[in-house]
Tab-separated table of C-alpha atoms in Angstrom:
chain	number	residue	atom	x	y	z
K	95	MET	CA	-23.170	27.712	-35.679
K	96	LYS	CA	-21.512	24.306	-35.605
K	97	LEU	CA	-18.594	25.706	-33.581
K	98	ARG	CA	-21.012	27.280	-31.111
K	99	THR	CA	-22.891	24.015	-30.770
K	100	ALA	CA	-19.669	22.061	-30.233
K	101	ALA	CA	-18.479	24.540	-27.609
K	102	ALA	CA	-21.813	24.342	-25.809
K	103	GLY	CA	-21.604	20.543	-25.856
K	104	ALA	CA	-18.065	20.586	-24.467
K	105	LEU	CA	-19.066	22.964	-21.690
K	106	GLY	CA	-22.053	20.811	-20.885
K	107	THR	CA	-19.891	17.700	-20.691
K	108	ALA	CA	-17.349	19.450	-18.468
K	109	GLY	CA	-20.116	20.756	-16.236
K	110	ALA	CA	-21.602	17.285	-15.917
K	111	ALA	CA	-18.190	15.886	-15.015
K	112	VAL	CA	-17.643	18.520	-12.318
K	113	LEU	CA	-21.096	17.867	-10.873
K	114	GLY	CA	-20.558	14.103	-10.966
K	115	ASN	CA	-17.204	14.395	-9.211
K	116	ARG	CA	-18.752	16.557	-6.476
K	117	LEU	CA	-21.572	14.111	-5.956
K	118	LEU	CA	-19.137	11.195	-5.638
K	119	ARG	CA	-17.065	13.102	-3.090
K	120	ARG	CA	-20.189	13.937	-1.079
K	121	ARG	CA	-21.344	10.340	-1.241
K	122	ALA	CA	-17.978	9.066	0.006
K	123	GLY	CA	-18.158	11.212	3.144
K	124	ASP	CA	-15.397	11.331	5.735
K	125	LEU	CA	-13.098	8.325	6.020
K	126	GLU	CA	-13.261	6.628	9.398
K	127	ASN	CA	-10.423	4.667	10.981
K	128	PRO	CA	-11.185	0.980	10.276
K	129	LEU	CA	-8.634	-0.459	12.703
K	130	PRO	CA	-9.229	-1.180	16.401
K	131	GLY	CA	-6.616	0.706	18.377
K	132	VAL	CA	-5.405	4.185	19.235
K	133	GLU	CA	-5.165	6.525	16.261
K	134	ARG	CA	-2.311	9.004	16.297
K	135	THR	CA	-0.779	11.571	13.962
K	136	TYR	CA	2.845	11.873	12.902
K	137	ARG	CA	3.882	15.258	11.533
K	138	TRP	CA	6.255	14.752	8.613
K	139	ARG	CA	7.444	17.341	6.084
K	140	GLY	CA	4.381	19.481	6.641
K	141	MET	CA	1.941	16.561	6.386
K	142	ASP	CA	-0.203	14.900	9.019
K	143	VAL	CA	0.290	11.153	8.654
K	144	SER	CA	-2.263	8.915	10.354
K	145	TYR	CA	-1.369	5.652	12.056
K	146	THR	CA	-3.015	3.247	14.497
K	147	VAL	CA	-1.324	1.537	17.439
K	148	ALA	CA	-2.425	-1.576	19.322
K	149	GLY	CA	-0.870	-4.215	21.560
K	150	ASP	CA	1.347	-4.285	24.621
K	151	PRO	CA	3.887	-1.416	24.549
K	152	ASP	CA	6.406	-3.812	26.083
K	153	ALA	CA	6.042	-6.279	23.200
K	154	PRO	CA	8.321	-6.102	20.133
K	155	ASP	CA	7.379	-3.338	17.711
K	156	MET	CA	5.940	-4.206	14.304
K	157	LEU	CA	5.338	-1.655	11.539
K	158	LEU	CA	2.793	-2.497	8.824
K	159	CYS	CA	3.198	-0.660	5.491
K	160	HIS	CA	0.450	-1.174	2.931
K	161	GLY	CA	0.898	-1.498	-0.813
K	162	VAL	CA	0.279	1.384	-3.215
K	163	HIS	CA	-2.568	1.406	-5.706
K	164	ALA	CA	-5.648	3.503	-6.431
K	165	ALA	CA	-7.242	2.697	-3.072
K	166	GLY	CA	-4.297	1.751	-0.855
K	167	SER	CA	-4.559	2.224	2.914
K	168	ALA	CA	-3.708	0.579	6.228
K	169	ASN	CA	-7.063	-1.180	5.950
K	170	GLU	CA	-5.158	-3.770	3.906
K	171	PHE	CA	-4.011	-5.183	7.254
K	172	GLU	CA	-7.419	-5.153	8.958
K	173	PRO	CA	-7.772	-8.975	8.765
K	174	ILE	CA	-4.530	-9.483	10.736
K	175	PHE	CA	-4.245	-6.333	12.843
K	176	GLU	CA	-5.908	-7.582	16.032
K	177	ARG	CA	-4.262	-10.984	15.764
K	178	LEU	CA	-0.808	-9.428	15.482
K	179	ALA	CA	-1.535	-7.126	18.435
K	180	GLU	CA	-1.765	-10.204	20.653
K	181	SER	CA	2.005	-10.738	20.271
K	182	TYR	CA	3.410	-7.410	19.035
K	183	HIS	CA	3.155	-3.675	19.600
K	184	VAL	CA	1.683	-2.985	16.163
K	185	PHE	CA	1.800	0.240	14.162
K	186	ALA	CA	-0.288	0.397	10.964
K	187	VAL	CA	0.347	3.544	8.943
K	188	ASP	CA	-1.505	5.230	6.102
K	189	LEU	CA	1.351	6.276	3.839
K	190	PRO	CA	1.445	9.945	2.786
K	191	GLY	CA	-1.079	10.456	0.017
K	192	PHE	CA	-3.280	7.549	1.128
K	193	GLY	CA	-6.001	6.645	3.623
K	194	ARG	CA	-6.557	9.126	6.435
K	195	SER	CA	-3.188	10.831	5.907
K	196	ASP	CA	-2.781	14.164	4.126
K	197	ARG	CA	-2.816	13.955	0.318
K	198	PRO	CA	-1.152	17.108	-1.018
K	199	PRO	CA	-0.305	17.476	-4.747
K	200	LEU	CA	3.338	16.502	-4.283
K	201	GLU	CA	5.804	14.879	-6.666
K	202	TYR	CA	5.471	11.466	-4.991
K	203	SER	CA	8.480	9.211	-5.527
K	204	ALA	CA	10.144	6.037	-4.307
K	205	ARG	CA	12.735	8.097	-2.448
K	206	LEU	CA	10.043	10.079	-0.638
K	207	TYR	CA	8.400	6.888	0.611
K	208	ALA	CA	11.710	5.262	1.536
K	209	ASP	CA	12.617	8.363	3.561
K	210	PHE	CA	9.216	8.290	5.216
K	211	VAL	CA	9.458	4.632	6.258
K	212	ARG	CA	12.944	5.133	7.680
K	213	GLU	CA	12.133	8.353	9.560
K	214	PHE	CA	8.764	7.156	10.855
K	215	ALA	CA	10.360	3.971	12.184
K	216	ALA	CA	13.162	5.961	13.842
K	217	ASP	CA	10.863	8.567	15.421
K	218	VAL	CA	7.871	6.443	16.415
K	219	THR	CA	9.011	2.830	16.852
K	220	ASP	CA	11.874	0.942	18.422
K	221	SER	CA	13.782	-1.352	16.005
K	222	PRO	CA	10.593	-2.725	14.469
K	223	VAL	CA	9.829	-5.755	12.377
K	224	VAL	CA	8.714	-4.048	9.157
K	225	VAL	CA	6.025	-5.797	7.133
K	226	ALA	CA	5.569	-4.284	3.665
K	227	SER	CA	3.689	-5.435	0.588
K	228	SER	CA	4.173	-5.149	-3.155
K	229	LEU	CA	5.970	-1.979	-4.330
K	230	THR	CA	6.221	-0.714	-0.747
K	231	GLY	CA	8.551	-3.649	-0.154
K	232	SER	CA	11.175	-1.906	-2.280
K	233	PHE	CA	10.675	1.299	-0.270
K	234	ALA	CA	11.289	-0.686	2.923
K	235	VAL	CA	14.471	-2.194	1.477
K	236	GLN	CA	15.755	1.279	0.611
K	237	ALA	CA	14.835	2.502	4.099
K	238	ALA	CA	16.625	-0.436	5.714
K	239	GLU	CA	19.943	0.617	4.215
K	240	ASP	CA	20.206	3.341	6.863
K	241	GLY	CA	17.357	2.344	9.182
K	242	ASP	CA	17.342	0.376	12.420
K	243	PHE	CA	15.010	-2.523	11.635
K	244	GLU	CA	14.919	-5.819	13.477
K	245	ARG	CA	13.700	-7.663	10.405
K	246	LEU	CA	11.913	-7.192	7.109
K	247	VAL	CA	8.933	-9.295	6.049
K	248	LEU	CA	8.220	-8.532	2.398
K	249	ILE	CA	4.980	-9.709	0.792
K	250	CYS	CA	5.351	-10.177	-2.978
K	251	PRO	CA	7.837	-7.273	-3.203
K	252	THR	CA	8.628	-5.625	-6.513
K	253	ALA	CA	10.639	-2.654	-7.734
K	254	ASP	CA	9.252	-2.583	-11.260
K	255	THR	CA	5.581	-2.106	-12.077
K	256	GLY	CA	6.289	-2.302	-15.803
K	257	THR	CA	4.892	1.156	-16.509
K	258	GLU	CA	6.675	4.359	-17.461
K	259	ARG	CA	4.191	7.030	-18.481
K	260	PRO	CA	5.097	10.294	-16.714
K	261	TRP	CA	2.503	12.151	-18.808
K	262	LEU	CA	-0.169	10.147	-17.003
K	263	ARG	CA	0.753	11.743	-13.687
K	264	THR	CA	0.277	15.185	-15.278
K	265	LEU	CA	-3.100	14.104	-16.612
K	266	PHE	CA	-4.258	12.858	-13.210
K	267	ARG	CA	-3.330	16.198	-11.652
K	268	THR	CA	-5.713	18.177	-13.885
K	269	PRO	CA	-8.770	19.273	-11.888
K	270	VAL	CA	-11.647	18.068	-14.074
K	271	VAL	CA	-10.236	15.480	-16.480
K	272	GLY	CA	-7.856	13.990	-13.909
K	273	THR	CA	-10.510	13.694	-11.221
K	274	THR	CA	-13.022	12.201	-13.653
K	275	LEU	CA	-10.498	9.670	-14.985
K	276	PHE	CA	-9.441	8.663	-11.479
K	277	ASN	CA	-13.055	8.286	-10.377
K	278	MET	CA	-13.594	5.899	-13.276
K	279	LEU	CA	-10.504	3.860	-12.425
K	280	SER	CA	-11.423	3.715	-8.746
K	281	SER	CA	-15.083	2.764	-9.117
K	282	LYS	CA	-16.352	-0.173	-7.067
K	283	PRO	CA	-16.396	-2.470	-10.135
K	284	SER	CA	-12.779	-1.488	-10.907
K	285	ILE	CA	-11.654	-2.100	-7.328
K	286	ARG	CA	-13.456	-5.428	-7.219
K	287	TYR	CA	-11.856	-6.353	-10.562
K	288	PHE	CA	-8.383	-5.606	-9.164
K	289	TYR	CA	-9.024	-7.765	-6.097
K	290	ASP	CA	-10.468	-10.535	-8.269
K	291	ARG	CA	-7.673	-10.478	-10.852
K	292	ASP	CA	-4.603	-9.860	-8.681
K	293	GLY	CA	-5.469	-9.676	-4.991
K	294	TYR	CA	-7.353	-12.867	-4.161
K	295	TYR	CA	-7.145	-16.452	-5.356
K	296	ASP	CA	-10.808	-17.127	-4.569
K	297	PRO	CA	-13.221	-14.279	-5.420
K	298	ALA	CA	-15.552	-15.597	-2.714
K	299	ASN	CA	-12.984	-14.432	-0.149
K	300	ILE	CA	-13.241	-10.786	-1.210
K	301	ASP	CA	-14.768	-8.843	1.657
K	302	GLU	CA	-17.362	-6.350	0.442
K	303	GLN	CA	-16.521	-4.097	3.377
K	304	GLN	CA	-12.935	-3.967	2.086
K	305	VAL	CA	-14.241	-2.971	-1.352
K	306	SER	CA	-16.504	-0.295	0.123
K	307	TYR	CA	-13.735	1.140	2.293
K	308	ALA	CA	-11.306	1.148	-0.643
K	309	TRP	CA	-13.848	3.021	-2.762
K	310	GLN	CA	-14.467	5.537	0.006
K	311	SER	CA	-10.735	6.044	0.500
K	312	ALA	CA	-10.243	6.630	-3.229
K	313	HIS	CA	-12.821	9.437	-3.201
K	314	GLN	CA	-11.286	11.633	-0.521
K	315	PRO	CA	-9.871	15.084	-1.399
K	316	GLY	CA	-6.521	14.746	-3.159
K	317	ALA	CA	-6.902	10.974	-3.524
K	318	ARG	CA	-5.703	10.974	-7.128
K	319	TYR	CA	-2.243	12.462	-6.623
K	320	ALA	CA	-0.203	9.583	-5.171
K	321	PRO	CA	-1.983	6.860	-7.199
K	322	GLY	CA	-1.433	9.020	-10.271
K	323	SER	CA	2.309	8.737	-9.684
K	324	PHE	CA	1.921	4.987	-9.221
K	325	ALA	CA	-0.064	4.611	-12.462
K	326	ALA	CA	2.581	6.637	-14.283
K	327	GLY	CA	5.372	4.377	-13.035
K	328	THR	CA	7.114	7.235	-11.267
K	329	LEU	CA	6.968	5.477	-7.899
K	330	ASP	CA	9.322	2.774	-9.165
K	331	PRO	CA	12.855	3.151	-7.752
K	332	ASP	CA	15.320	4.564	-10.257
K	333	ASP	CA	17.329	2.391	-12.636
K	334	SER	CA	20.281	2.189	-10.242
K	335	PHE	CA	18.154	0.209	-7.770
K	336	ASP	CA	18.093	-3.541	-8.337
K	337	LEU	CA	15.954	-5.369	-5.781
K	338	GLN	CA	17.910	-8.601	-6.048
K	339	THR	CA	21.250	-6.868	-5.544
K	340	GLU	CA	19.966	-4.690	-2.708
K	341	LEU	CA	18.496	-7.655	-0.842
K	342	ALA	CA	21.722	-9.612	-1.209
K	343	ALA	CA	23.709	-6.718	0.271
K	344	LEU	CA	21.251	-5.927	3.039
K	345	GLU	CA	22.340	-6.726	6.588
K	346	THR	CA	18.788	-6.681	7.952
K	347	PRO	CA	17.382	-10.242	8.189
K	348	THR	CA	14.676	-10.551	5.568
K	349	THR	CA	11.920	-13.037	4.845
K	350	LEU	CA	9.861	-13.172	1.655
K	351	VAL	CA	6.198	-14.203	1.673
K	352	TRP	CA	4.525	-15.118	-1.614
K	353	GLY	CA	1.143	-16.221	-2.821
K	354	ARG	CA	1.688	-19.385	-4.837
K	355	ASP	CA	-0.705	-18.295	-7.560
K	356	ALA	CA	0.368	-14.650	-7.884
K	357	GLU	CA	0.567	-13.589	-11.524
K	358	LEU	CA	1.317	-9.861	-11.426
K	359	VAL	CA	4.399	-10.615	-9.291
K	360	PRO	CA	4.814	-14.342	-9.962
K	361	LEU	CA	6.290	-16.874	-7.578
K	362	ARG	CA	9.277	-17.407	-9.867
K	363	ASP	CA	10.332	-13.838	-9.008
K	364	GLY	CA	10.222	-14.755	-5.329
K	365	ARG	CA	12.264	-17.876	-5.897
K	366	ASN	CA	14.849	-15.936	-7.893
K	367	LEU	CA	15.128	-13.299	-5.164
K	368	ALA	CA	15.371	-15.900	-2.394
K	369	GLU	CA	18.058	-17.880	-4.214
K	370	ALA	CA	20.141	-14.879	-5.234
K	371	ALA	CA	20.010	-13.194	-1.820
K	372	ASP	CA	19.932	-16.408	0.276
K	373	LEU	CA	16.634	-15.521	1.929
K	374	ASP	CA	13.833	-17.554	3.467
K	375	LEU	CA	10.808	-17.817	1.202
K	376	VAL	CA	7.399	-18.674	2.644
K	377	VAL	CA	4.800	-19.710	0.056
K	378	VAL	CA	1.111	-19.475	0.941
K	379	ASP	CA	-1.119	-21.831	-1.038
K	380	TYR	CA	-4.332	-20.685	-2.704
K	381	SER	CA	-3.372	-17.027	-2.631
K	382	THR	CA	-2.009	-14.313	-4.901
K	383	LEU	CA	-0.801	-10.805	-3.955
K	384	LEU	CA	-2.647	-10.527	-0.637
K	385	PRO	CA	-1.995	-13.771	1.269
K	386	HIS	CA	-2.211	-11.859	4.563
K	387	ALA	CA	-5.739	-10.682	3.714
K	388	GLU	CA	-7.018	-13.909	2.169
K	389	HIS	CA	-5.473	-16.271	4.726
K	390	PRO	CA	-4.930	-14.150	7.862
K	391	GLU	CA	-4.739	-17.116	10.241
K	392	LYS	CA	-1.955	-18.778	8.261
K	393	PHE	CA	-0.057	-15.522	7.906
K	394	VAL	CA	-0.188	-14.660	11.605
K	395	GLU	CA	0.626	-18.218	12.593
K	396	TYR	CA	3.801	-17.978	10.541
K	397	LEU	CA	4.839	-14.628	12.009
K	398	THR	CA	4.241	-15.579	15.614
K	399	ALA	CA	5.775	-19.058	15.301
K	400	GLU	CA	8.697	-18.498	12.939
K	401	LEU	CA	10.090	-15.077	13.745
K	402	PRO	CA	12.815	-15.249	16.376
K	403	ALA	CA	11.913	-14.229	19.899
K	404	LEU	CA	12.525	-10.513	20.279
K	405	GLU	CA	13.158	-8.519	23.410
K	406	LYS	CA	12.545	-4.855	23.971
């Protein structure tokens, strides 16, 4: 009798979880393109990858690559997209597994994303300035080894998230438990907490539309697969990759941009990288991991004033 009761309770809980997950997906609806520009699709390894283009085609190309987390998307660059399009031919891409791009249940890895950045830049752009944030900065560095980039601008780059839990990726891939767990981790309070703790220096600067879009993005079909790899630490480059060493050996001119008050990837890391690799380091006051989102005017002013004049 007790076993029957327990089984009925477990089935009821599972049924409630399935129903709750379906309701959240229905509530999220279809994800619209948040960026002003022309949306296009790049076919890559069987996936449709979404990107938005704006600006004068005769201006220097700039490729924007967002960071990876539960709700990552090109919307990270919404505060600066139009401003950059005044001086550059800008391409903002939703990485595979994120945003409006396809999100198949792949084995997402650092190498996959490095290959994507390199091949997308080669096929779609012309020797772009590549702007990449957080862990995606390490993907861009790997891509630059064989890619044709005019310059790298890396925002708080890292190659080590400090996690190594491959079992977590397996858990996220399970239909009911994985979806339910991911929905909990990508709730609006969780997203707002991430922005408050690590993304923004001043919580008053957090845009509620950004939070809403991030939540909606995190509740699209297949949304848990790529972030599951990130949470498990399996998107970190392998042990043979050392960001400091790779930057020092890289021939592509590179600039680091850091939020002075970043804690997850602290400024001392930026200073160590800049000193070891002899790179320029730009420090943005009153900001953490997302200086380009919290202080878009300052960020764009730097890019347009400090980057060397480029010719197509």
